[in-house]
XYZ file of C-alpha atoms in Angstrom:
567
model
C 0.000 0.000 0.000
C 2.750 2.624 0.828
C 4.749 1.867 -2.050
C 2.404 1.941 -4.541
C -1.641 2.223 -3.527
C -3.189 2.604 -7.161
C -1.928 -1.110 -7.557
C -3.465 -1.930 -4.217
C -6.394 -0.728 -4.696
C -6.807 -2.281 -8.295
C -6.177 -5.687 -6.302
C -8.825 -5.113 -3.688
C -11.162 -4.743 -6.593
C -9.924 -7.959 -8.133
C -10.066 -9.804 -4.905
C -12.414 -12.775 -4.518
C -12.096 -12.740 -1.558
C -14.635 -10.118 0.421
C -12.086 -9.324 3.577
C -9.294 -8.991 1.933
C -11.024 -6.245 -0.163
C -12.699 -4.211 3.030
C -8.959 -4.544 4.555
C -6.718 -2.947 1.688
C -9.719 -0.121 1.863
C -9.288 0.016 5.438
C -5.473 0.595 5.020
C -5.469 3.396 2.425
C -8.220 5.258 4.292
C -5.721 5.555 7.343
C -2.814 5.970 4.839
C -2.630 9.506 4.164
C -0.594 9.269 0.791
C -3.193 6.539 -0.173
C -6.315 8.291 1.043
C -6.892 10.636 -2.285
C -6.015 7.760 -4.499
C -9.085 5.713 -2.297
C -11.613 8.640 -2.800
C -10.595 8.700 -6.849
C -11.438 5.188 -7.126
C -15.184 5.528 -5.163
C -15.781 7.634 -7.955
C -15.203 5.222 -10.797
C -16.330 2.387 -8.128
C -18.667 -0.065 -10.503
C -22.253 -0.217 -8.117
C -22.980 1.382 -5.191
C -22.132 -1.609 -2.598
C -18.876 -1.468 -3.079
C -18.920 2.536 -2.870
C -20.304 1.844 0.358
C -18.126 -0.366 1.129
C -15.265 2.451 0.443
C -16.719 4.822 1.922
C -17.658 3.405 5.251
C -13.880 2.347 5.788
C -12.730 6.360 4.758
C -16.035 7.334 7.527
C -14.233 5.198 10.432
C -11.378 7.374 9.709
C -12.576 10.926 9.599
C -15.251 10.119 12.049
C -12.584 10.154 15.017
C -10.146 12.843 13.108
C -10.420 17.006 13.931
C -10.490 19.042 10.354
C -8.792 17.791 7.369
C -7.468 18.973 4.138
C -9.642 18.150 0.980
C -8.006 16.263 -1.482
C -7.302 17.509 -5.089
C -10.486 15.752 -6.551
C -12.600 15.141 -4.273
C -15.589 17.994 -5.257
C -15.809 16.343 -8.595
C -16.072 12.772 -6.681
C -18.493 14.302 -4.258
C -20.588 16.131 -7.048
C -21.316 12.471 -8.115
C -22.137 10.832 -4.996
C -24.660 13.507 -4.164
C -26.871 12.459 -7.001
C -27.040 8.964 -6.009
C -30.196 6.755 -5.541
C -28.538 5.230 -2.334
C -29.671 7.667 0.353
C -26.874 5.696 2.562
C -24.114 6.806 0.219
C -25.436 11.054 -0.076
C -25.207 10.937 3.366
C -21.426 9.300 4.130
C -20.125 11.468 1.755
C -22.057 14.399 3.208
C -19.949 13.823 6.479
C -16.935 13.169 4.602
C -16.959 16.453 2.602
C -17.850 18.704 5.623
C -14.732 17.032 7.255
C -12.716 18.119 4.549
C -13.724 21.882 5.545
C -15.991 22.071 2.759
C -19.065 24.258 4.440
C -20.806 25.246 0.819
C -23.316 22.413 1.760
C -23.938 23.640 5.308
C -27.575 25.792 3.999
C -28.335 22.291 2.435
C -27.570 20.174 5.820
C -29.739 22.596 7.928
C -33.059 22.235 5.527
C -32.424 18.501 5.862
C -32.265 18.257 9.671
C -34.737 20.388 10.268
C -37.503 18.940 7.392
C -39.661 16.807 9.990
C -40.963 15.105 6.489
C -37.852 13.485 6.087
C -36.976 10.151 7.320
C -34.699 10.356 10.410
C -31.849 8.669 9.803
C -31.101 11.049 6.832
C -31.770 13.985 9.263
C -29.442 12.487 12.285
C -26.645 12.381 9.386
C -27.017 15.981 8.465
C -27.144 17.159 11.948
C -24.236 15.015 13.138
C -22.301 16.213 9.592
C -23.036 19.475 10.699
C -22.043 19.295 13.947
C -18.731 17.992 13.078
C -18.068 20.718 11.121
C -18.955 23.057 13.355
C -21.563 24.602 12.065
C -21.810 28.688 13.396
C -25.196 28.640 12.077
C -26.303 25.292 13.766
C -27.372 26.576 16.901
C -31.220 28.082 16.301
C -31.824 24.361 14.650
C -30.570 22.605 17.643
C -32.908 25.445 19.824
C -35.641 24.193 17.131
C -34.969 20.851 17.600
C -35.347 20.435 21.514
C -38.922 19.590 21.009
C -38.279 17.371 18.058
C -38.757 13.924 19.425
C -36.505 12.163 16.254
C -33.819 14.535 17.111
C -34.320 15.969 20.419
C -31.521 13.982 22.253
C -28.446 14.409 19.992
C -29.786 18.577 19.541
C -29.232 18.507 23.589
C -26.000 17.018 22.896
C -24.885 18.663 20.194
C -25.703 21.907 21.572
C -22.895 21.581 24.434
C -20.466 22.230 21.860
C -21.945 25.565 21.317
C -21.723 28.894 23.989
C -25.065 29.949 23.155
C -26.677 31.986 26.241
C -30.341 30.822 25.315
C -29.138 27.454 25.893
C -29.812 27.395 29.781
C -33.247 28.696 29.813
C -34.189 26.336 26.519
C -33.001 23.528 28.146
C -33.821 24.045 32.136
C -38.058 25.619 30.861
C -38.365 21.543 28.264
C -36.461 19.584 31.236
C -39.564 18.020 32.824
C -40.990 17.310 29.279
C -37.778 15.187 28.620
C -37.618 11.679 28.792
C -34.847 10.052 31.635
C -32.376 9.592 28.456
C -32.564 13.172 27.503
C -32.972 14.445 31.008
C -29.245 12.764 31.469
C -28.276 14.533 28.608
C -29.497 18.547 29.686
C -27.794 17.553 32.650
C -24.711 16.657 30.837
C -24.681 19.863 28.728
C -25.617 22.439 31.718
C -22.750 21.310 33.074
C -19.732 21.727 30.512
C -19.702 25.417 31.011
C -19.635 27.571 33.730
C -22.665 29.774 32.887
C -24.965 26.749 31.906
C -23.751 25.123 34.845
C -24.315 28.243 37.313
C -28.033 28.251 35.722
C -27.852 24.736 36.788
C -27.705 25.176 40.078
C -29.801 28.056 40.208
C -32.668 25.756 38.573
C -32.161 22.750 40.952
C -32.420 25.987 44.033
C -36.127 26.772 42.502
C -37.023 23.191 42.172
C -37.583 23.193 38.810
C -35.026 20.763 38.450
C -34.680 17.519 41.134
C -31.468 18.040 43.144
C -30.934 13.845 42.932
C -30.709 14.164 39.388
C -27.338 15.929 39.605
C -25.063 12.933 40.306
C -21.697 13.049 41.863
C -19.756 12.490 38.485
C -21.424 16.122 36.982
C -20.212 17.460 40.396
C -17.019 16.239 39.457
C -16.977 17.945 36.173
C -18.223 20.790 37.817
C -15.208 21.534 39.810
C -13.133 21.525 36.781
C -14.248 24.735 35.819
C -11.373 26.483 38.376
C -14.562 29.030 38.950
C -14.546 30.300 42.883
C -18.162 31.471 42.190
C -19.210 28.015 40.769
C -17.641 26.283 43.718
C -19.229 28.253 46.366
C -22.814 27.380 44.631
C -22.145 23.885 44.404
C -21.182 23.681 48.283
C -24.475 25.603 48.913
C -26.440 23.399 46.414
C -25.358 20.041 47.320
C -22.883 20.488 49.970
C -19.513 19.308 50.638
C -17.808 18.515 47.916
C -14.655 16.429 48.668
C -13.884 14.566 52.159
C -10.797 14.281 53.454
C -8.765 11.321 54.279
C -9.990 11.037 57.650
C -13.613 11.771 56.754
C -13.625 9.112 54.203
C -12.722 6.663 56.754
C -15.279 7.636 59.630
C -17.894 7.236 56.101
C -16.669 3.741 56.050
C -17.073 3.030 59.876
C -20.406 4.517 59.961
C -21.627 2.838 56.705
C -20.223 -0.582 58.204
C -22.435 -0.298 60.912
C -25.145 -0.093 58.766
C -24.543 -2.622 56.475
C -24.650 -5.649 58.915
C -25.036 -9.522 57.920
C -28.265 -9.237 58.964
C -29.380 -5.864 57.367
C -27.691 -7.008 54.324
C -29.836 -10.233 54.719
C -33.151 -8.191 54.473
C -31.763 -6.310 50.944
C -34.330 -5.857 47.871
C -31.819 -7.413 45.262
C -34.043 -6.604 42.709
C -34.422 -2.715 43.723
C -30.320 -2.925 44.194
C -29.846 -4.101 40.610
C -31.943 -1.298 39.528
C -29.460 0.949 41.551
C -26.655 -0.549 39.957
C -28.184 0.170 36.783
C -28.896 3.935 37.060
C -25.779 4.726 39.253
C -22.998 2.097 38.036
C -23.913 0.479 34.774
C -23.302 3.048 33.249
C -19.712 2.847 33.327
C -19.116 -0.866 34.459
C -20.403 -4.228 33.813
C -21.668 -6.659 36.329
C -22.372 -10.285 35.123
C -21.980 -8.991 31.470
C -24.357 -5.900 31.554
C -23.205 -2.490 31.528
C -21.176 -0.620 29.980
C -16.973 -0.513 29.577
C -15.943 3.068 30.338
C -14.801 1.912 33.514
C -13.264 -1.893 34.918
C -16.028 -5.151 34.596
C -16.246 -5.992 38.279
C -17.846 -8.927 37.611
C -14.774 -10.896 39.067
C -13.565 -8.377 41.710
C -13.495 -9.063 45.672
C -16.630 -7.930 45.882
C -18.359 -9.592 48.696
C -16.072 -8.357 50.751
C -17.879 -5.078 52.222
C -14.664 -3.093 53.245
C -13.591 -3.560 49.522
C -16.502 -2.342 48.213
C -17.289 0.824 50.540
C -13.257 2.135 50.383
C -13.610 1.912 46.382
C -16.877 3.663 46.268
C -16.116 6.191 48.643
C -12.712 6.814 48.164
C -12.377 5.541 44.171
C -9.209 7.935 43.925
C -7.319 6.033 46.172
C -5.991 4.049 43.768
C -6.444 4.565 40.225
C -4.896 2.193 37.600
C -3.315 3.443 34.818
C -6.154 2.741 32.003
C -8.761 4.856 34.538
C -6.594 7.452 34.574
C -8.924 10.360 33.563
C -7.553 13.696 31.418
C -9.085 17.314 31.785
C -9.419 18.630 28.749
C -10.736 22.562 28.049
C -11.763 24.144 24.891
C -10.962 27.365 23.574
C -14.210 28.528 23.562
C -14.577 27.456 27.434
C -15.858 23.884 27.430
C -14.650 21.668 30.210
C -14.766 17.877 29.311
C -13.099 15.403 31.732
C -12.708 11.568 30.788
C -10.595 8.751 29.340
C -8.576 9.389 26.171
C -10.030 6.580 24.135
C -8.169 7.035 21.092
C -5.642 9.589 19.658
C -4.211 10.423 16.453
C -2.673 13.590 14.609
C -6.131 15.875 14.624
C -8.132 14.581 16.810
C -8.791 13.413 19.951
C -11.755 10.898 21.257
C -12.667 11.179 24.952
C -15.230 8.505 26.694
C -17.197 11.252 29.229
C -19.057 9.410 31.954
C -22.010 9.932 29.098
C -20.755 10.034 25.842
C -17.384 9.892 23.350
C -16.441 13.246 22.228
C -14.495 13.799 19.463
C -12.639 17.004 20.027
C -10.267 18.704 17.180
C -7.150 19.140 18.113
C -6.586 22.642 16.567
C -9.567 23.663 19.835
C -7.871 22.235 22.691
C -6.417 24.892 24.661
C -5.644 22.449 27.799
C -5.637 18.986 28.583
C -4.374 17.714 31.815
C -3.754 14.055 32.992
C -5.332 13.601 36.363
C -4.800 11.225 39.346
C -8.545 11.227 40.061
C -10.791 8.535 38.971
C -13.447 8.888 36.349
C -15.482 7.584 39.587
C -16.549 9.959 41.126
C -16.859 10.481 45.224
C -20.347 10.885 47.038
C -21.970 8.322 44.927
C -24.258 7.023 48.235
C -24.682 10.502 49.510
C -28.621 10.890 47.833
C -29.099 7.674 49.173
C -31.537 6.440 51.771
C -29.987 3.720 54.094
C -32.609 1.266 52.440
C -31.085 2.191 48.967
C -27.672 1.991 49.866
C -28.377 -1.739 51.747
C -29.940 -2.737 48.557
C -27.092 -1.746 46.182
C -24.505 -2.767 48.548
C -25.930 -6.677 48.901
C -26.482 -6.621 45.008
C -22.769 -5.687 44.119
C -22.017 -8.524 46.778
C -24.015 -11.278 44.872
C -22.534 -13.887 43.341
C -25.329 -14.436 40.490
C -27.302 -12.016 38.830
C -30.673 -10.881 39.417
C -33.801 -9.743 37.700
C -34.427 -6.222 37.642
C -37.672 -5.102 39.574
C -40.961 -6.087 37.430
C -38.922 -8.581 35.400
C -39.313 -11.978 35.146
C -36.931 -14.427 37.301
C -33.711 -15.671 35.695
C -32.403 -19.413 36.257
C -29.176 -19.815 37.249
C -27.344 -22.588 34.796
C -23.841 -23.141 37.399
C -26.154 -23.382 40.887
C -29.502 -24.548 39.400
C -31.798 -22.032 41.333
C -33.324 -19.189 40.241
C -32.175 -16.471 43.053
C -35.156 -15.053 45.170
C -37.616 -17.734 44.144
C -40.178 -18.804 46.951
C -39.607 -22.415 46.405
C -42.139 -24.603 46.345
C -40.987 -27.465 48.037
C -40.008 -25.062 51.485
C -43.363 -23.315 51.800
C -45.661 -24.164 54.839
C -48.420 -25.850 53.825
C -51.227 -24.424 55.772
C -54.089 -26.889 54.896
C -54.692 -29.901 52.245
C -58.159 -30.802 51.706
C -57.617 -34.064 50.448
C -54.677 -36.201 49.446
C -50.782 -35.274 50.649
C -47.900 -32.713 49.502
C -44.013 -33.350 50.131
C -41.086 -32.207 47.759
C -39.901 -34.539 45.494
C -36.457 -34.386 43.648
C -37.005 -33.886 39.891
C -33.278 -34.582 38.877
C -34.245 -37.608 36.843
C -36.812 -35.419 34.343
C -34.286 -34.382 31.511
C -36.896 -32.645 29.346
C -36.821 -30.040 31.451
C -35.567 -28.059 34.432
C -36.733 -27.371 38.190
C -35.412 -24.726 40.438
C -33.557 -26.418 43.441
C -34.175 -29.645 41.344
C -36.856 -30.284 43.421
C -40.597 -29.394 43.809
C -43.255 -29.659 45.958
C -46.002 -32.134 45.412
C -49.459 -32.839 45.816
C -50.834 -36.610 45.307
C -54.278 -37.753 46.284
C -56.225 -34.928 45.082
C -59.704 -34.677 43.431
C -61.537 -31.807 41.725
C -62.649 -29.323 44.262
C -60.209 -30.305 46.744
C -57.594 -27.547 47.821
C -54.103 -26.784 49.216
C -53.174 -23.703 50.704
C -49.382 -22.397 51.421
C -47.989 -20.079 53.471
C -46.177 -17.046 51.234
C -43.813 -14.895 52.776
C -43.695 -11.528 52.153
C -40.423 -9.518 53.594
C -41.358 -5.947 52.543
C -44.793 -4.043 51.634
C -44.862 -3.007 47.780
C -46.364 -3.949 44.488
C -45.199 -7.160 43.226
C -45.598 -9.051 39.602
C -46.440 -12.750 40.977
C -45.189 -15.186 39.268
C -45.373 -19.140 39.369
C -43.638 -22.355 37.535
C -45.507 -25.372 37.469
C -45.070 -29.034 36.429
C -46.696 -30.517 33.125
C -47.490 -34.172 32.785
C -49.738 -36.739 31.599
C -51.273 -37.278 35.063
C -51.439 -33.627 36.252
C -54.795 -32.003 36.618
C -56.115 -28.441 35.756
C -56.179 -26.006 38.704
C -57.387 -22.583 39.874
C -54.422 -20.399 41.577
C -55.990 -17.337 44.341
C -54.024 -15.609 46.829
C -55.752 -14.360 50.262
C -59.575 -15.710 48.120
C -58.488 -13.333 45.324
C -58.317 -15.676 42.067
C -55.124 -15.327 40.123
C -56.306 -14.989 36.999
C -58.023 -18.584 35.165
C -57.744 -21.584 35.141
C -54.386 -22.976 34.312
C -54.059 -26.766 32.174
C -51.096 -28.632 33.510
C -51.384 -31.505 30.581
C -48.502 -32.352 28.785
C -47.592 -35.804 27.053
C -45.309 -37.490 27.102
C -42.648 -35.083 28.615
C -42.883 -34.082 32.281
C -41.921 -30.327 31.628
C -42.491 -27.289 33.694
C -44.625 -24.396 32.627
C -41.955 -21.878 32.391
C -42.305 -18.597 34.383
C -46.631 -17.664 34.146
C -46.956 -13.981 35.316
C -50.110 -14.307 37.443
C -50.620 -10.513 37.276
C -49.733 -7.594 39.796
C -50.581 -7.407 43.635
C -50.546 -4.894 46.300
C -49.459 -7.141 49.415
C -48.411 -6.210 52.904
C -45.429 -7.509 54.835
C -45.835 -10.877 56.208
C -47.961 -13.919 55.552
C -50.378 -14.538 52.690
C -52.193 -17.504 51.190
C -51.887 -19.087 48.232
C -54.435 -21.703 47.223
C -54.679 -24.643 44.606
C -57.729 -25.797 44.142
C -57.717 -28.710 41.654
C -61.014 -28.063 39.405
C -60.695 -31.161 36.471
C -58.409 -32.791 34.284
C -57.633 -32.511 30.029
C -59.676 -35.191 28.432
C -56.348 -36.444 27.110
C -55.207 -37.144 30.475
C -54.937 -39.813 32.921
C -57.124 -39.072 35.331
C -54.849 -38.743 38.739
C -55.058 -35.187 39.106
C -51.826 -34.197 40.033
C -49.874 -30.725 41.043
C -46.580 -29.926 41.170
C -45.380 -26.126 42.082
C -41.140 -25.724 41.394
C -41.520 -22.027 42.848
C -43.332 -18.409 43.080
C -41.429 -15.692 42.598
C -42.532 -11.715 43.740
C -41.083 -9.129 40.999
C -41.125 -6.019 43.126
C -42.287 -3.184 40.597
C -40.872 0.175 41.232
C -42.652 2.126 43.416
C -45.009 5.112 41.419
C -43.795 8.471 41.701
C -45.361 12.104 41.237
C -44.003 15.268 40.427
């Protein structure tokens, strides 16, 4: 390729061999002496797959670079591609050519993002073409576009790349009418500047923003700014900012106390998973979900609670070198802090806590390696004790969980399915007729059984009932649901918890596999702490089936639904 890319490029076109053809593309678009010679040959390219082809190797390239020049050529090449059929193709070499500083097809870009008649993928390219260019003229769009719900999020984004005064009062007046995504992502821009982020605070002061939805990494960011005014705010806002050595470790005594075996015992999993997931996930993974901004801590030490509470409340204590996190500040004033993901002779990509930035070189006026983590301190500070229990016991488990409302998740490695109510372990409170034990279910290979076990009832007749004892740790509204056994020989029965009915009646016939039902939702219930009833009442039998009438209950399981909020 160096030595001669014409006759490369000839050969990926002669290649039979597809990957060997998107490689040698993928090396002359990062070859800068080969680069031209690449966006020649799109031009004389035979269809338009291969031209996509080309031209989404030269996009990976310029899509992470800050401005480059425009190669001798390339307006005739781009004239062409702008009358193609493939909508795809207009629009990669839309981005390519405002890249190459050409802005004579900015007017163009705007009427296409801002045309709510066109389809939305062709008005995210424009907008995202035109907000690599850095479009001067972008910003009354993006204003236009906050209540645009195709475009609405990246216009919030996009928009913290521009000083633009009516930004604040745009952004803090739709804020309510924003979804959680783009709620995250007004909070995100607010906070990149000092004035946006002083109106911040000033709109979390009146209420009309909730002061838990500024989280500890935006505080973070915050003090970046080296602004004395928007320090003293944020100590009045949310309080103190850092601790000190000594303070972090009377946090860790005092949370320890807390967080007791038997406390920790008592923890929603559920409810901490959904912690985890608003708080954490989005910068780690946990038992593969998440996301990889930060270390997976899937196989960290973390059942062990003095671990977990020195790296959450002090994570700067040790920082390795791949976390290390670099301050970077704009000429125009912007304040981004996060990991340099990639780097080459324009531009530079940083992975926020939120997003990846690409940030031109050429507007970088200081960048600063820092010794503090991308974590960020106070994380459990806007938590109740209850929340903090939860999310504590949840990083400790050793399998995952479902999140609240969801259904329950099986556990391959220790055959359970965590939280279930098993079956074969709740009181029975009264049998009308016939007996119920547990009975191992190891030798059924159709299917499988919680525990590997179940609990079940022989002897039955129709209209005979058995009633269990369910345990119920904490008040709340709960998804019930049940797995069952399915056989030849089982009968059809009627589920009701305390006399309500659950829903109809439920056919346990299956031939000739015995096979479980699979998690049945049996609908939502408001239930109190303590003890409830469920009862089986057996009411017939499939006329396929041999008439024994038997039931077999692996496990219930209580989805805790989050709790309903108001403004």
């Amino acid at each position: 390729m160096p030595a001669n890319p014409e006759r490369a490029i000839q050969l990926a076109a002669e290649s039979k061999i597809p990957l060997v053809t998107q490689f040698i593309y993928r090396r002359a678009a990062a070859d800068e002496a080969a680069l031209p010679k690449l966006l020649a040959a799109i031009g004389t390219a035979p269809n338009d797959q291969v031209r996509q082809l080309m031209l989404g190797e030269v996009m990976n390239v310029v899509r992470t670079s800050g401005r480059l020049e425009m190669p001798t050529g390339w307006p005739e090449v781009y004239a062409q591609l702008a009358r193609s059929e493939n909508a795809e193709v207009r629009q990669q070499a839309q981005f390519i050519t405002v890249k190459f500083g050409d802005k004579s097809i900015f007017p163009a870009l705007r009427e296409i993002a801002a045309d709510t008649s066109v389809d939305a993928a062709a008005r995210t390219s424009a907008l995202e073409a035109l907000a690599s260019g850095k479009d001067a003229d972008l910003p009354p769009v993006l204003l236009s576009l906050l209540d645009d719900s195709a475009l609405q999020r990246l216009a919030i984004r996009t928009l913290a790349a521009y000083d633009v005064p009516q930004a604040q009062e745009a952004l803090v007046s739709r804020y309510a009418a924003f979804d959680e995504a783009g709620r995250a992502d007004a909070i995100a821009t607010l906070v990149s500047r000092t004035p946006t982020a002083l109106a911040l605070l000033d709109a979390i002061e009146a209420k009309r923003i909730p002061r838990t939805d500024l989280k500890a990494f935006h505080v973070t960011q915050m003090q970046q700014h080296g602004s004395e005014e928007l320090l003293a705010r944020l100590n009045d806002v949310w309080g103190t900012i850092r601790s000190t050595p000594a303070e972090k470790q009377a946090q860790i005594a005092e949370y320890k106390k807390l967080l007791t075996a038997e406390s920790i015992a008592e923890a929603d999993l559920p409810h901490g998973r959904e912690l985890y997931v608003r708080n954490c996930g989005k910068c780690h993974k946990l038992f593969g979900a998440g996301e990889s901004i930060g270390p997976d801590i899937t196989g960290s030490n973390r059942a062990n609670l003095d671990y977990i509470l020195q790296n959450v409340l002090d994570p700067s204590a040790l920082v390795g070198r791949d976390y290390q996190t670099t301050m970077v500040v704009t000429s125009d004033g912007r304040v981004l802090t996060g990991l340099i993901k990639e780097e080459n002779e324009t531009g530079l990509v940083l992975q926020t806590a939120t997003e990846v930035v690409v940030i031109d070189k050429a507007d970088v006026d200081t960048r600063k390696l820092s010794e503090q983590s991308l974590m960020p301190e106070g994380q459990l500070k806007e938590m109740s004790a209850e929340d903090v229990r939860d999310l504590i016991a949840y990083l400790g488990t050793a399998r995952q969980v479902p999140l609240p409302g969801a259904g329950p998740v099986y556990d391959d490695e220790s055959k359970r399915v965590q939280g279930a109510l098993e079956g074969e372990t709740l009181r029975v409170v009264k049998v009308t007729g016939g007996a119920a034990a547990p009975q191992p279910m190891g030798g059924f290979s159709a299917d499988r059984w919680s525990g590997v076990n179940q609990l079940w009832w022989t002897g039955g007749n129709p209209g005979t009932r058995l009633t269990l004892a369910v345990p119920v740790k904490e008040p709340g509204r709960y998804e019930l649901f049940a797995v069952m056994t399915k056989a030849r020989d089982y009968g059809i029965v009627q589920l009701a918890l305390d006399g309500e009915p659950l829903g109809g009646p439920i056919d346990l016939y299956n031939n000739p596999e015995v096979i479980t039902t699979g998690p049945l939702s049996l609908g939502t219930v408001d239930l109190t702490a303590g003890e409830h009833q469920l009862t089986i009442e057996i009411t017939g039998t499939n006329p396929q089936a041999v008439k024994v009438y038997m039931f077999g209950l692996d496990y219930l399981y209580l989805g805790r639904l989050p709790a309903v909020t108001s403004n």
